[in-house]
GROMACS .gro file of N, CA and C in nm:
model
  333
    1MET      N    1   0.058  -0.118   0.004
    1MET     CA    2  -0.013  -0.021  -0.017
    1MET      C    3   0.099   0.160  -0.010
    2ASP      N    4   0.061   0.209  -0.083
    2ASP     CA    5   0.082   0.344  -0.048
    2ASP      C    6   0.035   0.448   0.016
    3THR      N    7   0.194   0.454   0.104
    3THR     CA    8   0.169   0.546   0.238
    3THR      C    9   0.149   0.668   0.273
    4ASN      N   10   0.214   0.700   0.140
    4ASN     CA   11   0.268   0.800   0.090
    4ASN      C   12   0.241   0.923   0.015
    5ILE      N   13   0.070   0.920   0.047
    5ILE     CA   14  -0.046   0.992  -0.008
    5ILE      C   15  -0.044   1.069   0.098
    6SER      N   16  -0.018   1.257   0.063
    6SER     CA   17  -0.027   1.378   0.117
    6SER      C   18  -0.216   1.436   0.175
    7ARG      N   19  -0.215   1.471   0.284
    7ARG     CA   20  -0.299   1.499   0.270
    7ARG      C   21  -0.377   1.617   0.192
    8ASN      N   22  -0.254   1.727   0.047
    8ASN     CA   23  -0.364   1.741  -0.008
    8ASN      C   24  -0.428   1.721  -0.127
    9GLU      N   25  -0.358   1.542  -0.138
    9GLU     CA   26  -0.468   1.499  -0.222
    9GLU      C   27  -0.579   1.403  -0.172
   10ILE      N   28  -0.599   1.441  -0.095
   10ILE     CA   29  -0.664   1.351   0.014
   10ILE      C   30  -0.774   1.456  -0.038
   11PHE      N   31  -0.771   1.571   0.005
   11PHE     CA   32  -0.847   1.685  -0.037
   11PHE      C   33  -0.876   1.682  -0.096
   12LEU      N   34  -0.829   1.727  -0.199
   12LEU     CA   35  -0.803   1.706  -0.372
   12LEU      C   36  -0.942   1.615  -0.396
   13GLY      N   37  -0.876   1.464  -0.377
   13GLY     CA   38  -0.938   1.362  -0.419
   13GLY      C   39  -1.091   1.396  -0.352
   14ASN      N   40  -1.114   1.440  -0.287
   14ASN     CA   41  -1.303   1.420  -0.228
   14ASN      C   42  -1.259   1.554  -0.252
   15ARG      N   43  -1.225   1.653  -0.257
   15ARG     CA   44  -1.302   1.759  -0.365
   15ARG      C   45  -1.326   1.795  -0.532
   16SER      N   46  -1.243   1.670  -0.558
   16SER     CA   47  -1.270   1.650  -0.766
   16SER      C   48  -1.402   1.552  -0.735
   17THR      N   49  -1.445   1.466  -0.614
   17THR     CA   50  -1.555   1.430  -0.585
   17THR      C   51  -1.647   1.533  -0.567
   18ASN      N   52  -1.651   1.577  -0.522
   18ASN     CA   53  -1.849   1.681  -0.472
   18ASN      C   54  -1.799   1.697  -0.603
   19LEU      N   55  -1.725   1.816  -0.646
   19LEU     CA   56  -1.718   1.846  -0.806
   19LEU      C   57  -1.810   1.787  -0.885
   20ASP      N   58  -1.755   1.645  -0.862
   20ASP     CA   59  -1.872   1.567  -0.949
   20ASP      C   60  -1.988   1.593  -0.919
   21LYS      N   61  -1.985   1.558  -0.801
   21LYS     CA   62  -2.141   1.554  -0.749
   21LYS      C   63  -2.229   1.634  -0.791
   22GLN      N   64  -2.174   1.781  -0.729
   22GLN     CA   65  -2.240   1.925  -0.808
   22GLN      C   66  -2.207   1.936  -0.938
   23ARG      N   67  -2.172   1.896  -1.011
   23ARG     CA   68  -2.134   1.873  -1.167
   23ARG      C   69  -2.286   1.799  -1.227
   24GLN      N   70  -2.310   1.707  -1.153
   24GLN     CA   71  -2.469   1.567  -1.193
   24GLN      C   72  -2.542   1.632  -1.115
   25GLN      N   73  -2.567   1.705  -1.059
   25GLN     CA   74  -2.682   1.767  -0.948
   25GLN      C   75  -2.703   1.920  -1.042
   26ILE      N   76  -2.662   1.993  -1.161
   26ILE     CA   77  -2.654   2.100  -1.206
   26ILE      C   78  -2.700   2.050  -1.329
   27ASP      N   79  -2.627   1.972  -1.383
   27ASP     CA   80  -2.698   1.887  -1.503
   27ASP      C   81  -2.811   1.837  -1.475
   28SER      N   82  -2.850   1.756  -1.400
   28SER     CA   83  -2.957   1.676  -1.316
   28SER      C   84  -3.065   1.853  -1.386
   29LEU      N   85  -3.042   1.950  -1.235
   29LEU     CA   86  -3.160   2.073  -1.270
   29LEU      C   87  -3.152   2.121  -1.430
   30ARG      N   88  -3.055   2.087  -1.486
   30ARG     CA   89  -3.047   2.200  -1.616
   30ARG      C   90  -3.168   2.126  -1.693
   31GLN      N   91  -3.123   1.952  -1.699
   31GLN     CA   92  -3.241   1.831  -1.746
   31GLN      C   93  -3.356   1.848  -1.686
   32SER      N   94  -3.377   1.893  -1.614
   32SER     CA   95  -3.588   1.933  -1.547
   32SER      C   96  -3.581   2.076  -1.516
   33LEU      N   97  -3.491   2.132  -1.562
   33LEU     CA   98  -3.543   2.266  -1.649
   33LEU      C   99  -3.601   2.247  -1.805
   34THR      N  100  -3.536   2.174  -1.821
   34THR     CA  101  -3.541   2.183  -1.999
   34THR      C  102  -3.678   2.139  -1.999
   35ASP      N  103  -3.732   2.003  -1.934
   35ASP     CA  104  -3.810   1.935  -1.915
   35ASP      C  105  -3.954   2.049  -1.919
   36VAL      N  106  -3.924   2.070  -1.794
   36VAL     CA  107  -4.026   2.189  -1.740
   36VAL      C  108  -4.077   2.298  -1.912
   37LYS      N  109  -3.983   2.336  -1.893
   37LYS     CA  110  -3.979   2.426  -2.026
   37LYS      C  111  -4.029   2.382  -2.142
   38ALA      N  112  -4.037   2.278  -2.168
   38ALA     CA  113  -4.125   2.188  -2.314
   38ALA      C  114  -4.263   2.192  -2.183
   39ILE      N  115  -4.294   2.158  -2.136
   39ILE     CA  116  -4.422   2.107  -2.076
   39ILE      C  117  -4.482   2.224  -2.092
   40ALA      N  118  -4.431   2.343  -2.009
   40ALA     CA  119  -4.469   2.502  -2.035
   40ALA      C  120  -4.515   2.568  -2.168
   41LYS      N  121  -4.419   2.493  -2.276
   41LYS     CA  122  -4.452   2.553  -2.388
   41LYS      C  123  -4.578   2.437  -2.458
   42ASN      N  124  -4.599   2.344  -2.450
   42ASN     CA  125  -4.734   2.265  -2.453
   42ASN      C  126  -4.854   2.269  -2.411
   43ASN      N  127  -4.845   2.321  -2.268
   43ASN     CA  128  -4.942   2.425  -2.273
   43ASN      C  129  -4.962   2.529  -2.261
   44ILE      N  130  -4.849   2.613  -2.296
   44ILE     CA  131  -4.908   2.775  -2.384
   44ILE      C  132  -4.979   2.725  -2.527
   45TYR      N  133  -4.946   2.664  -2.579
   45TYR     CA  134  -4.980   2.547  -2.720
   45TYR      C  135  -5.121   2.531  -2.698
   46LYS      N  136  -5.184   2.402  -2.619
   46LYS     CA  137  -5.306   2.403  -2.605
   46LYS      C  138  -5.354   2.458  -2.560
   47ILE      N  139  -5.337   2.574  -2.433
   47ILE     CA  140  -5.460   2.703  -2.421
   47ILE      C  141  -5.463   2.792  -2.535
   48THR      N  142  -5.375   2.802  -2.621
   48THR     CA  143  -5.410   2.906  -2.752
   48THR      C  144  -5.566   2.829  -2.864
   49GLU      N  145  -5.504   2.632  -2.866
   49GLU     CA  146  -5.585   2.575  -2.932
   49GLU      C  147  -5.749   2.631  -2.831
   50ARG      N  148  -5.759   2.569  -2.737
   50ARG     CA  149  -5.881   2.569  -2.668
   50ARG      C  150  -5.946   2.712  -2.694
   51GLU      N  151  -5.806   2.874  -2.665
   51GLU     CA  152  -5.917   2.948  -2.696
   51GLU      C  153  -5.999   2.953  -2.874
   52GLU      N  154  -5.861   2.958  -2.988
   52GLU     CA  155  -5.943   2.897  -3.121
   52GLU      C  156  -6.091   2.822  -3.100
   53LYS      N  157  -6.053   2.768  -3.016
   53LYS     CA  158  -6.189   2.640  -3.040
   53LYS      C  159  -6.311   2.772  -2.918
   54LEU      N  160  -6.294   2.803  -2.806
   54LEU     CA  161  -6.423   2.893  -2.727
   54LEU      C  162  -6.451   3.020  -2.896
   55GLU      N  163  -6.314   3.074  -2.926
   55GLU     CA  164  -6.412   3.133  -3.037
   55GLU      C  165  -6.500   3.150  -3.134
   56THR      N  166  -6.446   2.994  -3.210
   56THR     CA  167  -6.560   2.937  -3.254
   56THR      C  168  -6.668   2.873  -3.196
   57LEU      N  169  -6.669   2.841  -3.046
   57LEU     CA  170  -6.813   2.791  -3.045
   57LEU      C  171  -6.869   2.980  -2.968
   58SER      N  172  -6.817   3.056  -2.968
   58SER     CA  173  -6.881   3.163  -2.908
   58SER      C  174  -6.950   3.177  -3.021
   59LYS      N  175  -6.896   3.246  -3.154
   59LYS     CA  176  -6.915   3.265  -3.270
   59LYS      C  177  -7.104   3.174  -3.322
   60ARG      N  178  -7.038   3.079  -3.295
   60ARG     CA  179  -7.211   2.914  -3.322
   60ARG      C  180  -7.281   2.968  -3.230
   61ILE      N  181  -7.237   3.007  -3.085
   61ILE     CA  182  -7.359   3.025  -3.027
   61ILE      C  183  -7.405   3.183  -3.077
   62ASP      N  184  -7.362   3.241  -3.067
   62ASP     CA  185  -7.435   3.378  -3.123
   62ASP      C  186  -7.509   3.345  -3.267
   63ASN      N  187  -7.475   3.315  -3.347
   63ASN     CA  188  -7.533   3.234  -3.474
   63ASN      C  189  -7.607   3.165  -3.427
   64LEU      N  190  -7.647   3.092  -3.330
   64LEU     CA  191  -7.750   3.029  -3.248
   64LEU      C  192  -7.910   3.113  -3.224
   65LYS      N  193  -7.826   3.201  -3.146
   65LYS     CA  194  -7.904   3.357  -3.054
   65LYS      C  195  -7.973   3.393  -3.185
   66GLU      N  196  -7.921   3.492  -3.284
   66GLU     CA  197  -7.949   3.503  -3.408
   66GLU      C  198  -8.109   3.421  -3.470
   67THR      N  199  -8.025   3.296  -3.457
   67THR     CA  200  -8.162   3.233  -3.592
   67THR      C  201  -8.264   3.209  -3.537
   68THR      N  202  -8.198   3.171  -3.377
   68THR     CA  203  -8.332   3.141  -3.214
   68THR      C  204  -8.445   3.244  -3.257
   69GLN      N  205  -8.353   3.382  -3.271
   69GLN     CA  206  -8.472   3.529  -3.244
   69GLN      C  207  -8.535   3.526  -3.425
   70GLN      N  208  -8.514   3.477  -3.469
   70GLN     CA  209  -8.636   3.538  -3.659
   70GLN      C  210  -8.652   3.455  -3.642
   71PHE      N  211  -8.627   3.293  -3.584
   71PHE     CA  212  -8.755   3.195  -3.586
   71PHE      C  213  -8.880   3.252  -3.515
   72SER      N  214  -8.823   3.336  -3.387
   72SER     CA  215  -8.935   3.321  -3.272
   72SER      C  216  -9.024   3.477  -3.361
   73ASN      N  217  -8.978   3.527  -3.465
   73ASN     CA  218  -9.034   3.655  -3.464
   73ASN      C  219  -9.112   3.552  -3.632
   74ASN      N  220  -9.052   3.533  -3.702
   74ASN     CA  221  -9.138   3.454  -3.779
   74ASN      C  222  -9.274   3.341  -3.786
   75ALA      N  223  -9.208   3.275  -3.619
   75ALA     CA  224  -9.370   3.221  -3.562
   75ALA      C  225  -9.412   3.295  -3.537
   76SER      N  226  -9.420   3.412  -3.458
   76SER     CA  227  -9.545   3.520  -3.417
   76SER      C  228  -9.587   3.534  -3.582
   77LYS      N  229  -9.529   3.571  -3.614
   77LYS     CA  230  -9.565   3.598  -3.775
   77LYS      C  231  -9.714   3.564  -3.785
   78LEU      N  232  -9.628   3.423  -3.843
   78LEU     CA  233  -9.688   3.243  -3.893
   78LEU      C  234  -9.881   3.242  -3.773
   79LYS      N  235  -9.837   3.278  -3.664
   79LYS     CA  236  -9.945   3.273  -3.541
   79LYS      C  237 -10.049   3.381  -3.617
   80LYS      N  238  -9.977   3.500  -3.635
   80LYS     CA  239 -10.123   3.614  -3.624
   80LYS      C  240 -10.152   3.593  -3.771
   81LYS      N  241 -10.060   3.508  -3.853
   81LYS     CA  242 -10.122   3.494  -4.034
   81LYS      C  243 -10.249   3.444  -4.025
   82PRO      N  244 -10.260   3.327  -4.004
   82PRO     CA  245 -10.343   3.229  -4.043
   82PRO      C  246 -10.535   3.294  -3.986
   83ILE      N  247 -10.502   3.372  -3.849
   83ILE     CA  248 -10.643   3.442  -3.820
   83ILE      C  249 -10.714   3.499  -3.986
   84PRO      N  250 -10.649   3.673  -4.047
   84PRO     CA  251 -10.693   3.692  -4.137
   84PRO      C  252 -10.722   3.587  -4.241
   85ALA      N  253 -10.652   3.520  -4.282
   85ALA     CA  254 -10.655   3.386  -4.412
   85ALA      C  255 -10.764   3.307  -4.369
   86MET      N  256 -10.819   3.295  -4.246
   86MET     CA  257 -10.937   3.189  -4.154
   86MET      C  258 -11.050   3.297  -4.216
   87TYR      N  259 -11.046   3.389  -4.130
   87TYR     CA  260 -11.179   3.459  -4.166
   87TYR      C  261 -11.184   3.536  -4.329
   88TYR      N  262 -11.082   3.529  -4.412
   88TYR     CA  263 -11.126   3.526  -4.522
   88TYR      C  264 -11.168   3.417  -4.637
   89ARG      N  265 -11.181   3.288  -4.563
   89ARG     CA  266 -11.240   3.138  -4.624
   89ARG      C  267 -11.347   3.132  -4.527
   90ILE      N  268 -11.384   3.150  -4.441
   90ILE     CA  269 -11.518   3.235  -4.382
   90ILE      C  270 -11.554   3.263  -4.441
   91GLY      N  271 -11.577   3.438  -4.487
   91GLY     CA  272 -11.639   3.509  -4.571
   91GLY      C  273 -11.689   3.432  -4.635
   92ILE      N  274 -11.567   3.351  -4.766
   92ILE     CA  275 -11.644   3.305  -4.905
   92ILE      C  276 -11.741   3.207  -4.888
   93ILE      N  277 -11.703   3.136  -4.748
   93ILE     CA  278 -11.793   3.029  -4.799
   93ILE      C  279 -11.960   3.074  -4.716
   94ALA      N  280 -11.897   3.190  -4.657
   94ALA     CA  281 -12.052   3.252  -4.605
   94ALA      C  282 -12.141   3.333  -4.714
   95VAL      N  283 -12.026   3.366  -4.847
   95VAL     CA  284 -12.113   3.494  -4.958
   95VAL      C  285 -12.178   3.307  -5.020
   96VAL      N  286 -12.078   3.241  -5.073
   96VAL     CA  287 -12.167   3.139  -5.159
   96VAL      C  288 -12.247   3.065  -5.110
   97CYS      N  289 -12.268   3.067  -4.932
   97CYS     CA  290 -12.354   3.029  -4.897
   97CYS      C  291 -12.492   3.064  -4.958
   98VAL      N  292 -12.505   3.216  -4.905
   98VAL     CA  293 -12.639   3.347  -4.948
   98VAL      C  294 -12.637   3.313  -5.020
   99VAL      N  295 -12.481   3.327  -5.158
   99VAL     CA  296 -12.552   3.302  -5.309
   99VAL      C  297 -12.638   3.181  -5.306
  100ILE      N  298 -12.619   3.049  -5.280
  100ILE     CA  299 -12.692   2.944  -5.305
  100ILE      C  300 -12.790   2.934  -5.224
  101LEU      N  301 -12.813   2.981  -5.088
  101LEU     CA  302 -12.958   3.031  -5.009
  101LEU      C  303 -13.046   3.119  -5.130
  102CYS      N  304 -13.014   3.227  -5.148
  102CYS     CA  305 -13.047   3.314  -5.200
  102CYS      C  306 -13.125   3.220  -5.369
  103GLY      N  307 -13.039   3.199  -5.440
  103GLY     CA  308 -13.062   3.166  -5.587
  103GLY      C  309 -13.193   3.071  -5.546
  104THR      N  310 -13.187   2.967  -5.476
  104THR     CA  311 -13.309   2.852  -5.438
  104THR      C  312 -13.420   2.934  -5.367
  105LEU      N  313 -13.413   3.049  -5.298
  105LEU     CA  314 -13.550   3.142  -5.238
  105LEU      C  315 -13.600   3.177  -5.356
  106PHE      N  316 -13.498   3.278  -5.475
  106PHE     CA  317 -13.546   3.325  -5.590
  106PHE      C  318 -13.602   3.218  -5.696
  107THR      N  319 -13.570   3.063  -5.652
  107THR     CA  320 -13.610   2.981  -5.745
  107THR      C  321 -13.759   2.987  -5.685
  108ILE      N  322 -13.793   2.898  -5.603
  108ILE     CA  323 -13.898   2.899  -5.519
  108ILE      C  324 -14.003   2.950  -5.533
  109LYS      N  325 -13.925   3.120  -5.534
  109LYS     CA  326 -14.040   3.220  -5.537
  109LYS      C  327 -14.110   3.218  -5.688
  110THR      N  328 -14.052   3.165  -5.773
  110THR     CA  329 -14.048   3.203  -5.933
  110THR      C  330 -14.216   3.049  -5.956
  111THR      N  331 -14.110   3.009  -5.875
  111THR     CA  332 -14.224   2.879  -5.969
  111THR      C  333 -14.343   2.867  -5.860
   0.00000   0.00000   0.00000
């Protein structure tokens, strides 16, 4: 065995071992930081995609609201519209009935 190892060699040997551990820790931290950075970029990308999808959905909702309002207005108009048409039909039927009755009564009187 070599017993002529000085204290400096022992100290420097331990120091280089400590430096290696520190370098490994720094490398590990750098790798972790790189991983976190990649995850953050991915999250930002996903947020941007979701924002675009939400904007599209918001536009669709607005269009649906407008279409619903138009449908409601048209339904109200149609609901009001058949009443005059119904009165018109009833009026025509009444006039036809009156003409038939008058014609029948006129023919009965003349005979």
